[in-house]
Short mmCIF file of C-alpha atoms in Angstrom, two decimals:
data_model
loop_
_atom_site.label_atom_id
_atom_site.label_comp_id
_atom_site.label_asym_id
_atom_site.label_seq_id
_atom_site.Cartn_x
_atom_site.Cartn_y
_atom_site.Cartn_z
CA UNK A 1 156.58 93.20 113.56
CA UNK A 2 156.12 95.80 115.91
CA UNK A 3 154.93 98.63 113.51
CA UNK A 4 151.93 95.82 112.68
CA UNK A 5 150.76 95.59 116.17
CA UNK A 6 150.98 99.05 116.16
CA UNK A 7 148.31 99.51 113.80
CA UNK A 8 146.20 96.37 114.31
CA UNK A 9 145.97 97.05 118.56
CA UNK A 10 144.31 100.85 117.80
CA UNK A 11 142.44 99.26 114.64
CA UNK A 12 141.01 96.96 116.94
CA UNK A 13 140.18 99.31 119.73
CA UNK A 14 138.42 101.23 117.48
CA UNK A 15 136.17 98.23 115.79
CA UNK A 16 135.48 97.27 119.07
CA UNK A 17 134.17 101.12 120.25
CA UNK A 18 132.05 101.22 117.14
CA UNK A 19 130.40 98.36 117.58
CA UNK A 20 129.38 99.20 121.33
CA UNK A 21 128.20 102.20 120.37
CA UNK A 22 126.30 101.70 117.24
CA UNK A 23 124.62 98.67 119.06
CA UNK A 24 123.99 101.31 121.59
CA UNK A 25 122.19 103.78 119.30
CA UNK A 26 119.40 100.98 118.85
CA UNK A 27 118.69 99.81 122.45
CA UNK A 28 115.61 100.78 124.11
CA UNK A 29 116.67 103.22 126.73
CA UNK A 30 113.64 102.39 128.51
CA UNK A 31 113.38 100.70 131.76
CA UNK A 32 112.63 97.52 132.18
CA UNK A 33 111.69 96.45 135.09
CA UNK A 34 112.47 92.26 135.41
CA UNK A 35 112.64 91.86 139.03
CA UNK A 36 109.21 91.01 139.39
CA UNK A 37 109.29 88.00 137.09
CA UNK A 38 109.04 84.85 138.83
CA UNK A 39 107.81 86.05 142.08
CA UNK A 40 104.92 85.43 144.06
CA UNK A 41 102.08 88.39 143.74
CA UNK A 42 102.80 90.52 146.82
CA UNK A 43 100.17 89.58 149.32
CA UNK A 44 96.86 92.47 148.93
CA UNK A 45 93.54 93.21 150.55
CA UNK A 46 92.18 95.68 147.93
CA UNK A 47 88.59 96.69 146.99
CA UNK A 48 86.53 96.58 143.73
CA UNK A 49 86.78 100.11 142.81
CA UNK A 50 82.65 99.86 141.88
CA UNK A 51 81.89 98.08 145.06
CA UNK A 52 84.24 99.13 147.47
CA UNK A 53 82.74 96.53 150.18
CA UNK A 54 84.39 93.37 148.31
CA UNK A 55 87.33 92.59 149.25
CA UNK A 56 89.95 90.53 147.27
CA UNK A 57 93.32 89.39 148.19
CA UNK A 58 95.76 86.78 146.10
CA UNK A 59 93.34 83.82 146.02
CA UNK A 60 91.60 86.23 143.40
CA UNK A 61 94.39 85.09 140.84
CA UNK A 62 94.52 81.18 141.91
CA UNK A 63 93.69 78.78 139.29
CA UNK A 64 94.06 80.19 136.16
CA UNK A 65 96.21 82.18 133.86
CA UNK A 66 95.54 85.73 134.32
CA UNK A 67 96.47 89.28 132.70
CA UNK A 68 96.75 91.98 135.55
CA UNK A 69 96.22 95.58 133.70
CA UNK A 70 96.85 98.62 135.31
CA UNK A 71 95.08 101.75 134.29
CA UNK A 72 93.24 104.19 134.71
CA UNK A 73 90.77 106.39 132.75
CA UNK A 74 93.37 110.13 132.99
CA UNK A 75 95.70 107.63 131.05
CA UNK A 76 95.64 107.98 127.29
CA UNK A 77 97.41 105.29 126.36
CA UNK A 78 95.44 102.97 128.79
CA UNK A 79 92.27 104.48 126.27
CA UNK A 80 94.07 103.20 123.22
CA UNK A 81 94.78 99.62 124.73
CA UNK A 82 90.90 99.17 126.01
CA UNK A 83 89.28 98.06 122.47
CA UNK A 84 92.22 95.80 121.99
CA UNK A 85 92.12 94.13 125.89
CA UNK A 86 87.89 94.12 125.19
CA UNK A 87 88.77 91.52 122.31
CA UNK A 88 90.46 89.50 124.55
CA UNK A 89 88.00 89.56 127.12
CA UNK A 90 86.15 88.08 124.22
CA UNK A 91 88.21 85.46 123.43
CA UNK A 92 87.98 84.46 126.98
CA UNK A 93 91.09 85.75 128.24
CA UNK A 94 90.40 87.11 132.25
CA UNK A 95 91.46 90.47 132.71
CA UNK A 96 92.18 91.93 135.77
CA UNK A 97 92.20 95.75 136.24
CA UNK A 98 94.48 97.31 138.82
CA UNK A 99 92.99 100.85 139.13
CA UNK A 100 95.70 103.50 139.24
CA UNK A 101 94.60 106.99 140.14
CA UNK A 102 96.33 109.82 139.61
CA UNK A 103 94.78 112.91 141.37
CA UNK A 104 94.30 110.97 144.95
CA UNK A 105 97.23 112.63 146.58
CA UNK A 106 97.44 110.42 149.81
CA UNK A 107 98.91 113.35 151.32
CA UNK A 108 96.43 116.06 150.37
CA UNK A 109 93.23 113.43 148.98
CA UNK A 110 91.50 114.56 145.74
CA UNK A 111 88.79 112.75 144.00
CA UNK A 112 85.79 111.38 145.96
CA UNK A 113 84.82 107.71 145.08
CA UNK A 114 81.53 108.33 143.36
CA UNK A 115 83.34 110.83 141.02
CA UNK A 116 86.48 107.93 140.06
CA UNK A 117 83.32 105.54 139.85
CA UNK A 118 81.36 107.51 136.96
CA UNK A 119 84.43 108.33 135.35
CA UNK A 120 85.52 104.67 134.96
CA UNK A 121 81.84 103.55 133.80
CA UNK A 122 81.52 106.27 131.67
CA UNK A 123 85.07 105.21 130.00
CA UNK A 124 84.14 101.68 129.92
CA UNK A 125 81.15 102.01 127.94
CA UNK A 126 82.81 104.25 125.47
CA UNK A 127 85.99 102.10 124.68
CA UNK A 128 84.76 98.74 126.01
CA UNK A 129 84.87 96.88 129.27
CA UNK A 130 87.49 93.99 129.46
CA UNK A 131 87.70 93.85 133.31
CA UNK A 132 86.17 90.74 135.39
CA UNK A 133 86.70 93.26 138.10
CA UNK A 134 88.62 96.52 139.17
CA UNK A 135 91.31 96.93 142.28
CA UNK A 136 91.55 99.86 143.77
CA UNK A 137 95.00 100.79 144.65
CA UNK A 138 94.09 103.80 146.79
CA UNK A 139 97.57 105.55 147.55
CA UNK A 140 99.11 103.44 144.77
CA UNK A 141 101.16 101.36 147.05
CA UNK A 142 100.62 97.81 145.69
CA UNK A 143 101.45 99.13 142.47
CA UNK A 144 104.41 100.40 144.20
CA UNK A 145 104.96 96.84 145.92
CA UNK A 146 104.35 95.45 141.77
CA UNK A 147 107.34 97.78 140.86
CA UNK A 148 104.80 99.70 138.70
CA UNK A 149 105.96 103.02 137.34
CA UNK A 150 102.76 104.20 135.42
CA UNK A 151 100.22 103.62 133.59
CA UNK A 152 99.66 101.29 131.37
CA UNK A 153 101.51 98.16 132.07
CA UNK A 154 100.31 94.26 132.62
CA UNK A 155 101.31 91.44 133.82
CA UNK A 156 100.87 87.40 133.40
CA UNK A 157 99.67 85.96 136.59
CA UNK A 158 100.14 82.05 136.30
CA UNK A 159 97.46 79.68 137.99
CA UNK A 160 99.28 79.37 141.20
CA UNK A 161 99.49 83.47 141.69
CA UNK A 162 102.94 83.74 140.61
CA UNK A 163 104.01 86.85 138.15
CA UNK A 164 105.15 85.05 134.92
CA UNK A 165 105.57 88.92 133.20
CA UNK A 166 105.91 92.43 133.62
CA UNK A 167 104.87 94.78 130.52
CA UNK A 168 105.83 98.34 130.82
CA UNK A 169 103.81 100.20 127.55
CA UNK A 170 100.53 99.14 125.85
CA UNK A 171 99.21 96.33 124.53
CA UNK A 172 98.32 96.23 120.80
CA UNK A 173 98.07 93.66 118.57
CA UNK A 174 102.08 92.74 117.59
CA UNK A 175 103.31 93.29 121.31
CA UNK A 176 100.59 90.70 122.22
CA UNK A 177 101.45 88.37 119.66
CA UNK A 178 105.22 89.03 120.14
CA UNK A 179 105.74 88.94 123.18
CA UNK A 180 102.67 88.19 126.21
CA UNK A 181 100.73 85.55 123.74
CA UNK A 182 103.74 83.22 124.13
CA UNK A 183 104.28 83.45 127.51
CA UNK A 184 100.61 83.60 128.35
CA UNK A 185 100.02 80.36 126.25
CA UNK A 186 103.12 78.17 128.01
CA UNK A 187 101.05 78.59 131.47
CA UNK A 188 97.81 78.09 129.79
CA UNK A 189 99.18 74.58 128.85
CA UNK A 190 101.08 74.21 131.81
CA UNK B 1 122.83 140.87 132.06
CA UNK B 2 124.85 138.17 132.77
CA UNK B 3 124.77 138.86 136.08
CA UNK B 4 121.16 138.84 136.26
CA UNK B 5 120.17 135.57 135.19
CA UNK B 6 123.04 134.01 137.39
CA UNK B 7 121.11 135.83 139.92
CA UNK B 8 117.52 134.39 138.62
CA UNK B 9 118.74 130.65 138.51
CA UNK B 10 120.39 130.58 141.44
CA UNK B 11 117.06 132.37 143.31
CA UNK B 12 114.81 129.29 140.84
CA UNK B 13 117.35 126.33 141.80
CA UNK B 14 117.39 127.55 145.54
CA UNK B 15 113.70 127.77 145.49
CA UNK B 16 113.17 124.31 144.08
CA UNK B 17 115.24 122.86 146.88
CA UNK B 18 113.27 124.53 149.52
CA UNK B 19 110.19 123.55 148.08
CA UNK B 20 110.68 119.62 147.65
CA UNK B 21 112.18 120.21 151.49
CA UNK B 22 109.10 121.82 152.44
CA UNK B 23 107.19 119.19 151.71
CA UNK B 24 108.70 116.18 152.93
CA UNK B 25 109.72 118.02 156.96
CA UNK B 26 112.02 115.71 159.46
CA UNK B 27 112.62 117.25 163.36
CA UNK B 28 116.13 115.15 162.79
CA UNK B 29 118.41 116.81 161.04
CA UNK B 30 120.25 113.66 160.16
CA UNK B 31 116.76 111.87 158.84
CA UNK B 32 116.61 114.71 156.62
CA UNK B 33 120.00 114.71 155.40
CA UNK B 34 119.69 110.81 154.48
CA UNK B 35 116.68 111.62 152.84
CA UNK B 36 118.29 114.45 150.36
CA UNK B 37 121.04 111.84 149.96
CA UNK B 38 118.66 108.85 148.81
CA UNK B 39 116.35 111.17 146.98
CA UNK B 40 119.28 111.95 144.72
CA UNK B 41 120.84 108.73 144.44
CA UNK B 42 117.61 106.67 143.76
CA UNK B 43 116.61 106.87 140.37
CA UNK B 44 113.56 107.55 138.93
CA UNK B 45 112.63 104.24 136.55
CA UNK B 46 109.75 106.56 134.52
CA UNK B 47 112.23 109.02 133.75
CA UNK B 48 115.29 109.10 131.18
CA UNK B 49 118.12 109.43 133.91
CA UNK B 50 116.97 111.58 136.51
CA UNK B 51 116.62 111.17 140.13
CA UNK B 52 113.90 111.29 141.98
CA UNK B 53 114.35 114.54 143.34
CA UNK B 54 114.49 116.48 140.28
CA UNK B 55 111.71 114.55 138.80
CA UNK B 56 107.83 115.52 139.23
CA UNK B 57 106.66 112.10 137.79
CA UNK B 58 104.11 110.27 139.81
CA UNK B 59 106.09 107.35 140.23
CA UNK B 60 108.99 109.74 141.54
CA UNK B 61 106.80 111.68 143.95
CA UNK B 62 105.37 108.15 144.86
CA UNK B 63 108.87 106.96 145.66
CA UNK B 64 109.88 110.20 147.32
CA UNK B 65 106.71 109.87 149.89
CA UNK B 66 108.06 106.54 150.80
CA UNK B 67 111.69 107.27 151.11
CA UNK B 68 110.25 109.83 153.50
CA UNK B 69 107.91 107.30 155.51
CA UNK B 70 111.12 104.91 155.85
CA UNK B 71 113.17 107.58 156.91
CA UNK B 72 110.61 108.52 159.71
CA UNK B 73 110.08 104.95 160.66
CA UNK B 74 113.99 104.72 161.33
CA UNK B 75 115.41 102.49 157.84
CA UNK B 76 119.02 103.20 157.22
CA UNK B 77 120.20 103.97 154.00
CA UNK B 78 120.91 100.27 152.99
CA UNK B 79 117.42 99.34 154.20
CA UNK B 80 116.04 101.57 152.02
CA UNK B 81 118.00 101.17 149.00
CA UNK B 82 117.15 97.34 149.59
CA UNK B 83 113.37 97.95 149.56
CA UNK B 84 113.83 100.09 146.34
CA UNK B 85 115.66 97.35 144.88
CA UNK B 86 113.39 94.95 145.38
CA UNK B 87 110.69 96.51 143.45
CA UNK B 88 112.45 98.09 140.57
CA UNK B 89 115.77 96.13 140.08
CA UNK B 90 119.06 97.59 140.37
CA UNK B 91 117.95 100.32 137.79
CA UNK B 92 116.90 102.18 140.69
CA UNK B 93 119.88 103.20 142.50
CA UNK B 94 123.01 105.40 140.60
CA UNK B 95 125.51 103.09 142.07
CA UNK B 96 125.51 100.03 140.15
CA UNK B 97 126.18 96.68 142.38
CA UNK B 98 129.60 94.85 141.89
CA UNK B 99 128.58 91.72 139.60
CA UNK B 100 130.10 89.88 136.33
CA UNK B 101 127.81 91.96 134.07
CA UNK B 102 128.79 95.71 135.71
CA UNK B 103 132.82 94.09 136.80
CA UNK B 104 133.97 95.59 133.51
CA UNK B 105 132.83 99.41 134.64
CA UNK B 106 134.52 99.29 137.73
CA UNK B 107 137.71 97.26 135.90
CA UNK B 108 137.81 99.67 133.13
CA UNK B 109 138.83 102.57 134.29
CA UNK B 110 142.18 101.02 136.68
CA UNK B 111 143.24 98.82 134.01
CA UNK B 112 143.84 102.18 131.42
CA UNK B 113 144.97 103.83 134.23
CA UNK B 114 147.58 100.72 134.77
CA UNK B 115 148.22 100.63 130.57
CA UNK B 116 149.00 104.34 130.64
CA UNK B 117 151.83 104.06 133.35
CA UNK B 118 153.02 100.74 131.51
CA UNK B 119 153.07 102.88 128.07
CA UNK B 120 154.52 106.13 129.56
CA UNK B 121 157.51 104.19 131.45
CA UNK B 122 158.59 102.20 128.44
CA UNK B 123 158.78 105.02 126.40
CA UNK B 124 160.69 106.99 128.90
CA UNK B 125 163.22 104.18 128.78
CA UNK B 126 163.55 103.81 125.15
CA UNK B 127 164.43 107.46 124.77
CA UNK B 128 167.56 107.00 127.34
CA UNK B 129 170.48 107.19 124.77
CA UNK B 130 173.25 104.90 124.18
CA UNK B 131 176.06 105.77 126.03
CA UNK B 132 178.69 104.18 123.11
CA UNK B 133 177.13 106.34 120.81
CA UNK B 134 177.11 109.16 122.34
CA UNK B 135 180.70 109.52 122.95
CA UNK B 136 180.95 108.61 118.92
CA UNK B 137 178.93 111.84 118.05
CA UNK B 138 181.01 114.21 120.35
CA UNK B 139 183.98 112.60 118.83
CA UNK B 140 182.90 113.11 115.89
CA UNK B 141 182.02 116.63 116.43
CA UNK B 142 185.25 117.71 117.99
CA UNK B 143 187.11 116.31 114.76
CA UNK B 144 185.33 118.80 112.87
#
């Protein structure tokens, strides 16, 4: 009796190793960041990058479903996902842009406006403009208050301004219909 | 040789630290030795396990600018970890939070520390030898 517990305990121990660590070889070591879900929009005031005299804060988002991209034009990725967000813009999805710059060092400054503003219109008419409008996060502290942690990522604001997800990585064609159409669509109809 | 490069890493790692340092300047020495402590505790959520110290991502220099503002403004290091939290999850911070999900990683380690006493004593007692017989074997030795 005892010699078959001695086998079956370490048999066991083992089975149950291998199966923690082979499911770990196929998780997604990547972070993701779910604390934001759920939650209110932090409150902003925050320009249109193009016409930095308009000034938006949360009301922007109240009243319907909208995607919140951030992006900006240094970001390759963010020039892969543009064509794809432009065909949503033209299926009348309203897009958002959170403008993320890199090379404004809020310590040291960098880029003058008029430079980030022919950049971004010189990108958008290349790759397509999705964007009702732009935000500019300056010193990239909203993003910091979003729990952003580059560039790109999006995020489902619902009609009463509250953050229904948070997408680290680009949005193509199966990640939308995997995973942000659903979601998008249940506060659509909501 | 060997020598050498022990000599060139050490000068590199030393010259890293002073840089980062150089940067981010407190008059208080205890602000800045809470802000080396958070800056390698908090964890950079671009990077594949790294802390924000080490790391040159934006998002980590980002994070290192405010750890230094909070500092400055007075934040202890709870306050701080707190506002970290908030924004990135518990992802952020090396030491994981006491809940059901993480119980098992502070468990784990006690409980095979417990099993490998319990194992180590019950084997020490099952070796003690039978007194009975042991009087048998000298006896039979001496009638040899």
């Amino acid at each position: 009796m005892k010699k078959i517990w001695l086998f079956i305990l370490p048999l066991i121990a083992f089975v149950a190793m291998t199966v923690f660590l082979l499911s770990g070889l196929f998780s997604d070591p990547r972070y993701q960041n779910e604390v934001q879900q759920d939650r209110a929009l932090p409150p902003f005031k925050l320009a249109d990058v193009m016409q930095p005299a308009k000034q938006y804060d949360e009301s922007l988002f109240h009243g319907q479903v909208t995607l919140l991209n951030v992006w900006g034009v240094w970001c390759v990725t963010c020039a892969v996902e543009l064509p794809f967000l432009t065909q949503l813009k033209e299926q009348g999805i309203p897009i958002v842009g959170l403008y993320y710059e890199q090379e404004l060092d809020p310590d040291f400054g960098g880029k003058s406006l008029p430079q980030i503003q022919s950049e971004i219109t010189q990108q958008l008419s290349k790759l397509g403009n999705p964007y009702q409008i732009n935000l500019f996060d300056q010193d990239r502290s909203y993003s910091m208050d979003l729990g952003v942690t580059g560039a790109p990522e999006t995020f489902i604001i619902d009609k009463q301004g509250i953050i229904r997800l948070h997408h680290i990585g680009d949005v193509n064609q199966r990640v939308w219909q995997n995973k942000i159409a659903p979601v998008y669509q249940q506060w659509v109809n909501q | 040789m060997k020598k050498l490069m022990v000599l060139f890493f050490a000068w590199v790692t030393v010259f890293s630290v002073a840089a980062t340092e150089e940067q981010f300047k407190f008059t208080d020495m205890q602000q800045q030795q809470l802000f080396r402590e958070l800056t390698h505790e908090l964890r950079c959520p671009k990077c594949q396990n790294q802390n924000i110290a080490d790391s040159n991502a934006l998002v980590a220099q980002d994070l290192k600018r405010k750890v230094y503002q909070l500092v400055s403004q007075g934040k202890n290091k709870t306050q701080v970890v707190d506002y970290m939290k908030q924004r990135y999850g518990e992802f952020v911070y090396y030491q994981p939070a006491l809940t059901p999900a993480t119980f098992i990683l502070w468990a784990l380690p006690a409980f095979i520390v417990v099993l490998g006493l319990i194992v180590l004593f019950r084997k020490r007692a099952s070796q003690d030898i039978d007194p009975d017989k042991l009087a048998q074997a000298k006896k039979l030795l001496e009638d040899e």
